[in-house]
Amino acid sequence: NAGVMQNPRHLVRRRGQEARLRCSPMKGHSHVYWYRQLPEEGLKFMVYLQKENIIDESGMPKERFSAEFPKEGPSILRIQQVVRGDSAAYFCASSPPIGQGADTQYFGPGTRLTVL
Amino acid sequence: LAKTTQPISMDSYEGQEVNITCSHNNIATNDYITWYQQFPSQGPRFIIQGYKTKVTNEVASLFIPADRKSSTLSLPRVSLSDTAVYYCLVAQGGLTGGGNKLTFGTGTQLKVEL
């Protein structure tokens, strides 16, 4: 059973460009979470999605950031007009449906975004 | 979400048992305690989860006293490869729990030496 997959693993963008980060959850998992980690810090929650629905986006910046988890395909975290402060590691996690251990999240390897 | 407090760092030697204690004074009735391990440049890896008393798996043991205001992760006979950051989290969970955002602190940096 493949784990959570994220791509790309490394992404370099210039200021003002767009960044798209992809996450494929573990097979059978219906919940996806995105976290951001700055150097020497713990992970910070950004958004929680189920298929086609955003459940909790309380950690998402109000502007430039968006996330989706379509019926088909991976979850996408999109950052428009990137700035240097967006440079960080972005981790995706997935968990099983409610009633099947939804409280345990399994993390992907992360995407390291560098904004020049 | 319950706030957790754990030591910033710990040092140990290969073959020793390491115990990392986490305080969570405001833990709620529905909260579970979960520990993750993170190596540099990798995502956190689930280690163990528990609600009360003792839980043991092939990697670690988790001790939770009756008042549940703290928990202790026990790593038996550590090796160099156990050098990592260990995070203690509390969140609503269990089979009836729904998806939840996890709140990570700065964790405990464990360094294992020869």
Coordinates of N, CA and C in Angstrom, one line a residue:
Chain A
N1 N 0.9 -1.2 0.0 CA 0.0 0.0 0.0 C 0.9 1.2 0.0
A2 N 0.9 2.0 -1.1 CA 1.7 3.1 -1.2 C 1.3 4.2 -0.2
G3 N 2.2 4.9 0.3 CA 1.9 6.0 1.3 C 1.4 7.2 0.6
V4 N 1.4 8.3 1.4 CA 1.0 9.6 0.8 C 2.1 10.1 -0.1
M5 N 1.7 10.5 -1.3 CA 2.6 10.9 -2.3 C 2.5 12.4 -2.6
Q6 N 3.6 13.1 -2.6 CA 3.6 14.5 -2.9 C 4.5 14.8 -4.1
N7 N 4.1 15.7 -4.9 CA 5.1 16.1 -6.0 C 4.7 17.6 -6.4
P8 N 5.8 18.3 -6.8 CA 7.2 17.8 -6.8 C 7.8 17.8 -5.4
R9 N 8.9 17.2 -5.2 CA 9.6 17.2 -3.9 C 10.3 18.5 -3.7
H10 N 10.7 19.1 -4.8 CA 11.4 20.4 -4.7 C 10.8 21.3 -5.8
L11 N 10.5 22.6 -5.4 CA 10.0 23.5 -6.4 C 10.6 24.9 -6.2
V12 N 11.1 25.4 -7.2 CA 11.7 26.7 -7.2 C 10.9 27.7 -8.0
R13 N 10.5 28.8 -7.4 CA 9.8 29.8 -8.2 C 10.3 31.2 -7.9
R14 N 10.1 32.1 -8.9 CA 10.5 33.5 -8.7 C 9.3 34.2 -8.1
R15 N 9.6 35.3 -7.4 CA 8.6 36.1 -6.9 C 7.5 36.5 -7.9
G16 N 6.3 36.4 -7.6 CA 5.2 36.7 -8.5 C 4.7 35.5 -9.3
Q17 N 5.4 34.4 -9.3 CA 4.9 33.2 -10.1 C 3.9 32.4 -9.2
E18 N 3.4 31.4 -9.8 CA 2.4 30.6 -9.1 C 3.1 29.2 -8.8
A19 N 2.7 28.7 -7.6 CA 3.2 27.4 -7.2 C 2.0 26.4 -7.0
R20 N 2.2 25.3 -7.6 CA 1.1 24.2 -7.5 C 1.7 23.0 -6.8
L21 N 1.2 22.6 -5.7 CA 1.7 21.4 -5.0 C 0.6 20.4 -5.0
R22 N 1.0 19.1 -5.3 CA 0.1 18.1 -5.4 C 0.2 17.0 -4.3
C23 N -0.9 16.4 -4.0 CA -0.9 15.4 -2.9 C -1.9 14.3 -3.3
S24 N -1.4 13.1 -3.3 CA -2.2 11.9 -3.5 C -2.3 11.2 -2.2
P25 N -3.5 11.1 -1.6 CA -3.6 10.4 -0.3 C -3.4 8.9 -0.4
M26 N -3.3 8.3 0.7 CA -3.2 6.8 0.8 C -4.5 6.2 0.2
K27 N -4.4 5.0 -0.3 CA -5.5 4.4 -0.9 C -6.6 4.2 0.2
G28 N -7.8 4.6 -0.1 CA -8.9 4.4 0.9 C -9.1 5.6 1.8
H29 N -8.1 6.5 1.8 CA -8.3 7.7 2.7 C -9.1 8.8 2.0
S30 N -10.0 9.4 2.8 CA -10.8 10.4 2.2 C -10.6 11.8 2.8
H31 N -9.7 11.9 3.7 CA -9.4 13.2 4.3 C -8.0 13.6 4.0
V32 N -7.8 14.8 3.6 CA -6.5 15.4 3.3 C -6.3 16.7 4.1
Y33 N -5.1 16.8 4.5 CA -4.7 18.0 5.3 C -3.4 18.6 4.7
W34 N -3.3 19.8 4.8 CA -2.0 20.5 4.4 C -1.5 21.3 5.6
Y35 N -0.1 21.1 5.7 CA 0.6 21.8 6.8 C 1.8 22.5 6.2
R36 N 2.3 23.6 6.8 CA 3.5 24.3 6.4 C 4.5 24.3 7.6
Q37 N 5.7 24.1 7.2 CA 6.8 24.0 8.2 C 7.9 25.0 7.8
L38 N 8.2 25.9 8.7 CA 9.3 26.8 8.5 C 10.5 26.2 9.2
P39 N 11.7 26.5 8.8 CA 12.9 26.0 9.5 C 12.9 26.1 11.0
E40 N 13.3 25.0 11.7 CA 13.4 25.0 13.1 C 12.0 25.2 13.8
E41 N 10.9 25.0 13.1 CA 9.6 25.1 13.7 C 8.8 23.9 13.5
G42 N 7.7 23.7 14.3 CA 6.8 22.6 14.1 C 5.9 22.9 12.9
L43 N 5.1 21.9 12.5 CA 4.2 22.1 11.4 C 3.0 22.9 11.8
K44 N 2.6 23.8 10.9 CA 1.4 24.6 11.2 C 0.3 24.2 10.2
F45 N -0.9 23.9 10.8 CA -2.0 23.5 10.0 C -2.5 24.6 9.1
M46 N -2.9 24.2 7.8 CA -3.4 25.2 6.9 C -4.8 24.9 6.5
V47 N -5.1 23.6 6.1 CA -6.4 23.4 5.6 C -6.7 21.9 5.6
Y48 N -8.0 21.6 5.8 CA -8.5 20.2 5.9 C -9.6 20.0 4.9
L49 N -9.5 19.0 4.0 CA -10.4 18.8 3.0 C -10.9 17.3 2.9
Q50 N -12.1 17.2 2.5 CA -12.6 15.9 2.1 C -12.9 16.0 0.6
K51 N -13.3 14.9 0.0 CA -13.5 15.0 -1.5 C -14.5 16.1 -1.8
E52 N -14.1 17.0 -2.6 CA -14.9 18.2 -3.1 C -15.3 19.1 -2.1
N53 N -14.8 19.0 -0.9 CA -15.3 19.9 0.2 C -14.1 20.4 1.0
I54 N -14.1 21.7 1.4 CA -13.2 22.2 2.3 C -13.9 22.2 3.7
I55 N -13.3 21.5 4.6 CA -13.9 21.3 5.9 C -13.4 22.4 6.9
D56 N -12.1 22.7 6.9 CA -11.6 23.7 7.8 C -10.4 24.3 7.1
E57 N -10.5 25.6 6.9 CA -9.4 26.4 6.3 C -8.9 27.5 7.2
S58 N -9.0 27.3 8.5 CA -8.7 28.3 9.4 C -7.2 28.7 9.4
G59 N -6.4 27.8 8.9 CA -4.9 28.1 8.9 C -4.4 28.6 7.6
M60 N -5.3 28.8 6.6 CA -4.9 29.3 5.3 C -4.8 30.8 5.3
P61 N -3.8 31.4 4.8 CA -3.7 32.8 4.6 C -4.9 33.3 3.8
K62 N -5.4 34.5 4.0 CA -6.6 35.0 3.4 C -6.4 35.2 1.9
E63 N -5.2 35.5 1.5 CA -5.0 35.9 0.1 C -4.0 34.9 -0.5
R64 N -4.1 34.7 -1.7 CA -3.1 34.0 -2.6 C -3.1 32.5 -2.4
F65 N -3.6 32.0 -1.4 CA -3.6 30.6 -1.1 C -4.9 29.9 -1.3
S66 N -5.0 28.8 -2.0 CA -6.2 28.1 -2.2 C -5.9 26.6 -2.2
A67 N -6.9 25.8 -1.9 CA -6.7 24.3 -1.9 C -8.0 23.7 -2.5
E68 N -7.8 22.5 -3.1 CA -8.9 21.8 -3.6 C -8.6 20.3 -3.5
F69 N -9.6 19.5 -3.4 CA -9.5 18.0 -3.4 C -10.7 17.5 -4.3
P70 N -10.4 17.5 -5.6 CA -11.5 17.1 -6.5 C -11.9 15.7 -6.4
K71 N -13.1 15.4 -7.0 CA -13.6 14.0 -7.0 C -12.6 13.0 -7.6
E72 N -12.0 13.4 -8.6 CA -10.9 12.6 -9.2 C -9.6 13.3 -9.2
G73 N -8.5 12.6 -8.9 CA -7.2 13.3 -8.9 C -6.7 13.7 -7.6
P74 N -5.5 14.2 -7.5 CA -4.9 14.6 -6.3 C -5.4 15.9 -5.7
S75 N -5.1 16.1 -4.5 CA -5.4 17.4 -3.8 C -4.3 18.4 -4.3
I76 N -4.7 19.6 -4.5 CA -3.8 20.7 -5.0 C -3.8 21.8 -4.0
L77 N -2.6 22.3 -3.6 CA -2.4 23.5 -2.9 C -1.8 24.5 -3.8
R78 N -2.5 25.6 -4.0 CA -2.1 26.6 -5.0 C -1.7 27.9 -4.3
I79 N -0.5 28.4 -4.7 CA -0.1 29.7 -4.1 C 0.2 30.6 -5.3
Q80 N -0.6 31.7 -5.3 CA -0.5 32.6 -6.4 C 0.5 33.7 -6.0
Q81 N 1.2 34.3 -7.0 CA 2.1 35.4 -6.8 C 3.0 35.2 -5.5
V82 N 3.7 34.2 -5.6 CA 4.6 33.8 -4.4 C 5.5 34.9 -4.0
V83 N 5.8 35.0 -2.7 CA 6.7 35.9 -2.1 C 7.8 35.1 -1.4
R84 N 8.9 35.7 -1.0 CA 10.0 35.0 -0.4 C 9.5 34.3 0.9
G85 N 8.6 35.0 1.6 CA 8.1 34.4 2.9 C 7.3 33.1 2.7
D86 N 7.0 32.8 1.5 CA 6.3 31.5 1.2 C 7.2 30.3 1.2
S87 N 8.5 30.6 1.2 CA 9.5 29.5 1.2 C 9.4 28.7 2.4
A88 N 9.1 27.4 2.3 CA 8.9 26.5 3.4 C 8.7 25.1 2.9
A89 N 8.6 24.2 3.8 CA 8.2 22.8 3.4 C 6.7 22.7 3.6
Y90 N 6.1 22.1 2.7 CA 4.6 22.0 2.7 C 4.3 20.5 2.7
F91 N 3.7 20.0 3.8 CA 3.4 18.6 4.0 C 1.9 18.4 3.8
C92 N 1.6 17.3 3.2 CA 0.3 16.8 3.1 C 0.1 15.5 3.9
A93 N -1.0 15.4 4.5 CA -1.3 14.2 5.3 C -2.7 13.7 4.9
S94 N -3.0 12.4 5.1 CA -4.3 11.9 4.8 C -4.7 10.9 6.0
S95 N -6.0 10.7 6.1 CA -6.5 9.9 7.1 C -7.7 9.1 6.6
P96 N -8.0 8.0 7.2 CA -9.2 7.2 6.8 C -10.5 7.9 7.1
P97 N -11.6 7.4 6.6 CA -12.9 8.0 6.8 C -13.2 7.9 8.3
I98 N -14.2 8.7 8.7 CA -14.6 8.8 10.1 C -15.2 7.4 10.4
G99 N -14.8 6.9 11.6 CA -15.2 5.6 12.1 C -14.2 4.5 11.7
Q100 N -13.2 4.9 11.0 CA -12.2 3.9 10.6 C -10.8 4.4 11.0
G101 N -10.7 5.2 12.0 CA -9.4 5.8 12.4 C -9.1 7.1 11.8
A102 N -10.1 7.9 11.7 CA -9.9 9.2 11.0 C -8.9 10.1 11.8
D103 N -8.7 9.8 13.1 CA -7.9 10.7 13.9 C -6.4 10.5 13.6
T104 N -6.0 9.4 12.9 CA -4.6 9.2 12.7 C -4.2 9.7 11.3
Q105 N -3.3 10.6 11.2 CA -2.9 11.2 10.0 C -1.5 10.6 9.6
Y106 N -1.4 10.4 8.3 CA -0.2 9.8 7.7 C 0.4 10.9 6.7
F107 N 1.6 11.2 6.9 CA 2.2 12.3 6.2 C 3.0 11.9 5.0
G108 N 3.0 12.8 4.0 CA 3.8 12.6 2.8 C 5.2 13.1 3.1
P109 N 6.1 13.0 2.1 CA 7.5 13.5 2.2 C 7.7 15.0 2.1
G110 N 6.6 15.7 1.7 CA 6.7 17.1 1.6 C 7.2 17.7 0.3
T111 N 6.9 18.9 0.1 CA 7.4 19.7 -1.1 C 8.1 20.9 -0.5
R112 N 9.4 21.0 -0.9 CA 10.1 22.1 -0.4 C 10.1 23.2 -1.5
L113 N 9.4 24.3 -1.1 CA 9.3 25.5 -2.0 C 10.3 26.5 -1.7
T114 N 11.0 26.9 -2.7 CA 12.0 28.0 -2.6 C 11.6 29.1 -3.5
V115 N 11.4 30.3 -2.9 CA 11.1 31.5 -3.8 C 12.3 32.4 -3.9
L116 N 12.7 32.6 -5.1 CA 13.9 33.4 -5.3 C 13.5 34.9 -5.4
Chain B
L1 N -8.0 23.3 21.3 CA -7.1 22.2 21.3 C -6.1 22.3 22.5
A2 N -5.9 21.2 23.1 CA -5.0 21.2 24.3 C -3.6 21.5 23.9
K3 N -3.0 22.3 24.8 CA -1.6 22.7 24.5 C -0.7 21.7 25.2
T4 N 0.4 21.4 24.5 CA 1.4 20.4 25.1 C 2.7 21.1 25.4
T5 N 3.4 20.6 26.4 CA 4.7 21.1 26.8 C 5.6 19.9 26.9
Q6 N 6.8 20.0 26.2 CA 7.7 18.9 26.2 C 9.1 19.5 26.2
P7 N 10.1 18.7 26.6 CA 11.5 19.3 26.6 C 11.9 19.6 25.2
I8 N 12.8 20.7 25.1 CA 13.2 21.1 23.8 C 14.2 20.1 23.2
S9 N 15.1 19.5 24.1 CA 16.0 18.6 23.6 C 16.4 17.5 24.7
M10 N 16.9 16.4 24.2 CA 17.4 15.3 25.1 C 18.6 14.7 24.4
D11 N 19.5 14.2 25.2 CA 20.6 13.5 24.7 C 20.7 12.1 25.3
S12 N 21.1 11.1 24.5 CA 21.2 9.7 25.0 C 22.3 9.0 24.3
Y13 N 22.5 7.8 24.7 CA 23.5 6.9 24.1 C 22.9 5.7 23.6
E14 N 23.5 5.1 22.6 CA 23.0 3.9 22.0 C 22.8 2.8 23.1
G15 N 21.7 2.1 23.0 CA 21.3 1.0 23.9 C 20.6 1.4 25.1
Q16 N 20.5 2.7 25.3 CA 19.7 3.2 26.5 C 18.3 3.3 26.2
E17 N 17.5 3.3 27.3 CA 16.0 3.6 27.2 C 15.8 5.1 27.3
V18 N 15.0 5.7 26.4 CA 14.7 7.1 26.5 C 13.3 7.3 26.8
N19 N 13.0 8.2 27.7 CA 11.6 8.5 28.1 C 11.4 10.0 27.9
I20 N 10.5 10.4 27.1 CA 10.2 11.8 26.8 C 8.8 12.0 27.4
T21 N 8.7 13.0 28.3 CA 7.4 13.3 29.0 C 6.8 14.5 28.4
C22 N 5.5 14.5 28.2 CA 4.8 15.6 27.6 C 3.6 16.0 28.6
S23 N 3.5 17.3 28.9 CA 2.4 17.8 29.7 C 1.3 18.3 28.9
H24 N 0.1 17.9 29.3 CA -1.1 18.4 28.6 C -2.2 18.6 29.6
N25 N -2.1 19.6 30.4 CA -3.0 19.8 31.5 C -4.4 20.1 31.1
N26 N -4.7 20.6 30.0 CA -6.0 20.9 29.5 C -6.6 19.9 28.6
I27 N -6.2 18.7 28.7 CA -6.7 17.6 27.8 C -8.2 17.4 28.0
A28 N -8.9 17.3 27.0 CA -10.4 17.1 27.1 C -10.7 15.6 27.1
T29 N -11.9 15.3 27.5 CA -12.4 13.9 27.6 C -12.3 13.2 26.3
N30 N -12.5 13.8 25.2 CA -12.5 13.1 23.9 C -11.1 13.1 23.2
D31 N -10.1 13.7 23.9 CA -8.8 13.8 23.3 C -8.0 12.5 23.4
Y32 N -7.3 12.2 22.4 CA -6.3 11.1 22.4 C -4.9 11.8 22.3
I33 N -3.9 11.0 22.8 CA -2.5 11.5 22.8 C -1.8 10.7 21.7
T34 N -1.1 11.5 20.8 CA -0.4 10.9 19.7 C 1.0 11.4 19.6
W35 N 1.9 10.5 19.3 CA 3.3 10.9 19.1 C 3.7 10.7 17.7
Y36 N 4.5 11.6 17.2 CA 5.1 11.5 15.8 C 6.6 11.7 15.9
Q37 N 7.3 11.2 14.9 CA 8.7 11.3 14.8 C 9.0 12.0 13.5
Q38 N 9.9 12.9 13.5 CA 10.3 13.5 12.2 C 11.8 13.6 12.1
F39 N 12.3 13.1 10.9 CA 13.7 13.2 10.6 C 13.8 14.4 9.7
P40 N 15.0 14.9 9.6 CA 15.2 16.1 8.7 C 14.8 15.8 7.3
S41 N 14.1 16.8 6.7 CA 13.7 16.8 5.3 C 12.7 15.6 5.0
Q42 N 12.0 15.2 6.1 CA 11.0 14.2 5.9 C 9.7 14.6 6.6
G43 N 8.6 14.0 6.2 CA 7.3 14.2 6.9 C 7.3 13.5 8.2
P44 N 6.4 14.0 9.2 CA 6.3 13.3 10.4 C 5.8 11.8 10.2
R45 N 6.3 11.0 11.1 CA 5.9 9.6 11.0 C 5.1 9.2 12.3
F46 N 3.9 8.6 12.2 CA 3.2 8.2 13.3 C 3.9 7.1 14.1
I47 N 4.0 7.3 15.4 CA 4.7 6.3 16.3 C 3.6 5.6 17.1
I48 N 2.8 6.3 17.8 CA 1.9 5.6 18.8 C 0.8 6.5 19.2
Q49 N -0.3 5.9 19.6 CA -1.4 6.7 20.1 C -2.1 6.0 21.2
G50 N -2.6 6.8 22.2 CA -3.3 6.2 23.3 C -4.2 7.1 24.0
Y51 N -5.1 6.5 24.8 CA -6.1 7.3 25.6 C -5.8 7.3 27.1
K52 N -5.5 6.1 27.6 CA -5.2 6.0 29.0 C -4.3 4.7 29.2
T53 N -3.8 4.6 30.4 CA -2.9 3.5 30.9 C -1.7 3.3 30.0
K54 N -1.5 2.2 29.4 CA -0.3 1.9 28.7 C -0.6 1.3 27.3
V55 N 0.1 1.8 26.3 CA 0.0 1.2 25.0 C 1.4 0.8 24.5
T56 N 1.5 -0.3 23.9 CA 2.8 -0.7 23.4 C 2.7 -1.2 22.0
N57 N 3.6 -0.9 21.1 CA 3.7 -1.5 19.8 C 5.2 -1.9 19.5
E58 N 5.5 -2.2 18.3 CA 6.8 -2.7 18.0 C 7.9 -1.6 18.1
V59 N 7.5 -0.4 18.2 CA 8.5 0.7 18.2 C 8.6 1.3 19.6
A60 N 7.5 1.5 20.3 CA 7.6 2.3 21.5 C 6.5 1.9 22.5
S61 N 6.5 2.5 23.7 CA 5.5 2.4 24.6 C 5.0 3.8 25.0
L62 N 3.7 3.8 25.4 CA 3.2 5.1 25.8 C 2.5 4.9 27.1
F63 N 2.9 5.7 28.1 CA 2.4 5.6 29.5 C 1.5 6.8 29.7
I64 N 0.3 6.6 30.2 CA -0.6 7.7 30.5 C -1.2 7.5 31.8
P65 N -0.9 8.4 32.8 CA -1.5 8.2 34.1 C -3.0 8.4 34.1
A66 N -3.6 8.1 35.3 CA -5.0 8.2 35.4 C -5.6 9.6 35.1
D67 N -4.9 10.6 35.5 CA -5.5 12.0 35.3 C -5.3 12.5 33.9
R68 N -4.4 11.8 33.1 CA -4.2 12.0 31.7 C -3.6 13.4 31.4
K69 N -3.1 14.1 32.5 CA -2.5 15.4 32.3 C -1.1 15.4 31.7
S70 N -0.5 14.2 31.6 CA 0.8 14.0 31.0 C 0.9 12.7 30.4
S71 N 1.9 12.5 29.6 CA 2.1 11.2 29.0 C 3.6 11.0 28.8
T72 N 4.1 9.8 28.7 CA 5.5 9.5 28.5 C 5.7 8.5 27.4
L73 N 6.5 9.0 26.4 CA 6.9 8.1 25.3 C 8.2 7.4 25.7
S74 N 8.2 6.1 25.6 CA 9.3 5.3 26.0 C 9.9 4.6 24.8
L75 N 11.2 4.9 24.5 CA 11.9 4.2 23.4 C 12.9 3.3 23.9
P76 N 12.7 2.0 23.8 CA 13.7 1.0 24.4 C 14.9 0.9 23.5
R77 N 16.1 0.9 24.2 CA 17.3 0.6 23.5 C 17.5 1.4 22.2
V78 N 17.6 2.7 22.3 CA 17.7 3.6 21.2 C 19.0 3.3 20.4
S79 N 19.0 3.7 19.1 CA 20.1 3.6 18.3 C 20.3 5.0 17.6
L80 N 21.4 5.1 16.9 CA 21.7 6.4 16.3 C 20.6 6.8 15.3
S81 N 20.0 5.9 14.7 CA 18.9 6.2 13.8 C 17.6 6.7 14.5
D82 N 17.6 6.7 15.8 CA 16.4 7.3 16.5 C 16.6 8.8 16.7
T83 N 17.8 9.3 16.3 CA 18.0 10.8 16.4 C 16.9 11.5 15.5
A84 N 16.1 12.3 16.1 CA 15.0 12.9 15.4 C 14.3 13.8 16.3
V85 N 13.3 14.5 15.8 CA 12.4 15.4 16.6 C 11.1 14.6 16.9
Y86 N 10.7 14.6 18.1 CA 9.5 13.8 18.6 C 8.5 14.8 19.0
Y87 N 7.3 14.7 18.4 CA 6.2 15.6 18.7 C 5.1 14.9 19.5
C88 N 4.6 15.5 20.5 CA 3.5 15.0 21.3 C 2.3 15.9 20.9
L89 N 1.2 15.3 20.6 CA 0.0 16.0 20.2 C -1.3 15.4 20.9
V90 N -2.2 16.3 21.2 CA -3.5 15.8 21.7 C -4.6 16.3 20.8
A91 N -5.5 15.5 20.4 CA -6.6 15.9 19.6 C -7.8 14.9 19.7
Q92 N -8.9 15.4 19.4 CA -10.1 14.6 19.5 C -9.9 13.4 18.5
G93 N -10.2 12.2 19.0 CA -9.9 11.1 18.2 C -10.7 9.8 18.6
G94 N -10.1 8.7 18.2 CA -10.7 7.4 18.4 C -11.6 7.1 17.2
L95 N -12.2 6.0 17.3 CA -13.0 5.5 16.1 C -14.2 6.4 15.9
T96 N -14.7 7.1 16.9 CA -15.8 8.0 16.7 C -15.3 9.5 16.4
G97 N -14.0 9.7 16.4 CA -13.5 11.0 16.2 C -13.5 11.3 14.7
G98 N -13.7 12.5 14.4 CA -13.6 12.9 13.0 C -12.2 13.4 12.6
G99 N -12.0 13.9 11.4 CA -10.8 14.5 11.0 C -10.5 15.7 11.8
N100 N -9.3 16.0 12.2 CA -8.9 17.1 13.0 C -7.6 17.7 12.5
K101 N -7.5 19.0 12.7 CA -6.2 19.6 12.5 C -5.4 19.3 13.7
L102 N -4.1 19.0 13.4 CA -3.2 18.7 14.4 C -2.4 19.9 14.7
T103 N -2.1 20.1 16.0 CA -1.3 21.3 16.5 C 0.0 20.8 16.9
F104 N 1.1 21.1 16.2 CA 2.4 20.7 16.5 C 3.1 21.8 17.3
G105 N 3.8 21.4 18.3 CA 4.7 22.4 19.0 C 6.1 22.3 18.3
T106 N 7.1 22.7 19.1 CA 8.4 22.6 18.5 C 9.1 21.2 18.7
G107 N 8.4 20.4 19.5 CA 8.9 19.0 19.7 C 10.1 18.9 20.6
T108 N 10.6 17.7 20.7 CA 11.8 17.4 21.5 C 12.8 16.8 20.5
Q109 N 13.9 17.5 20.4 CA 15.0 17.0 19.6 C 15.8 16.0 20.4
L110 N 15.7 14.7 20.0 CA 16.5 13.6 20.6 C 17.8 13.4 19.8
K111 N 18.9 13.4 20.5 CA 20.2 13.1 19.9 C 20.8 11.9 20.5
V112 N 21.0 10.9 19.7 CA 21.6 9.7 20.2 C 23.0 9.6 19.7
E113 N 23.9 9.3 20.7 CA 25.3 9.2 20.4 C 25.9 7.8 20.7
L114 N 27.0 7.5 20.2 CA 27.7 6.2 20.4 C 28.2 6.2 21.9

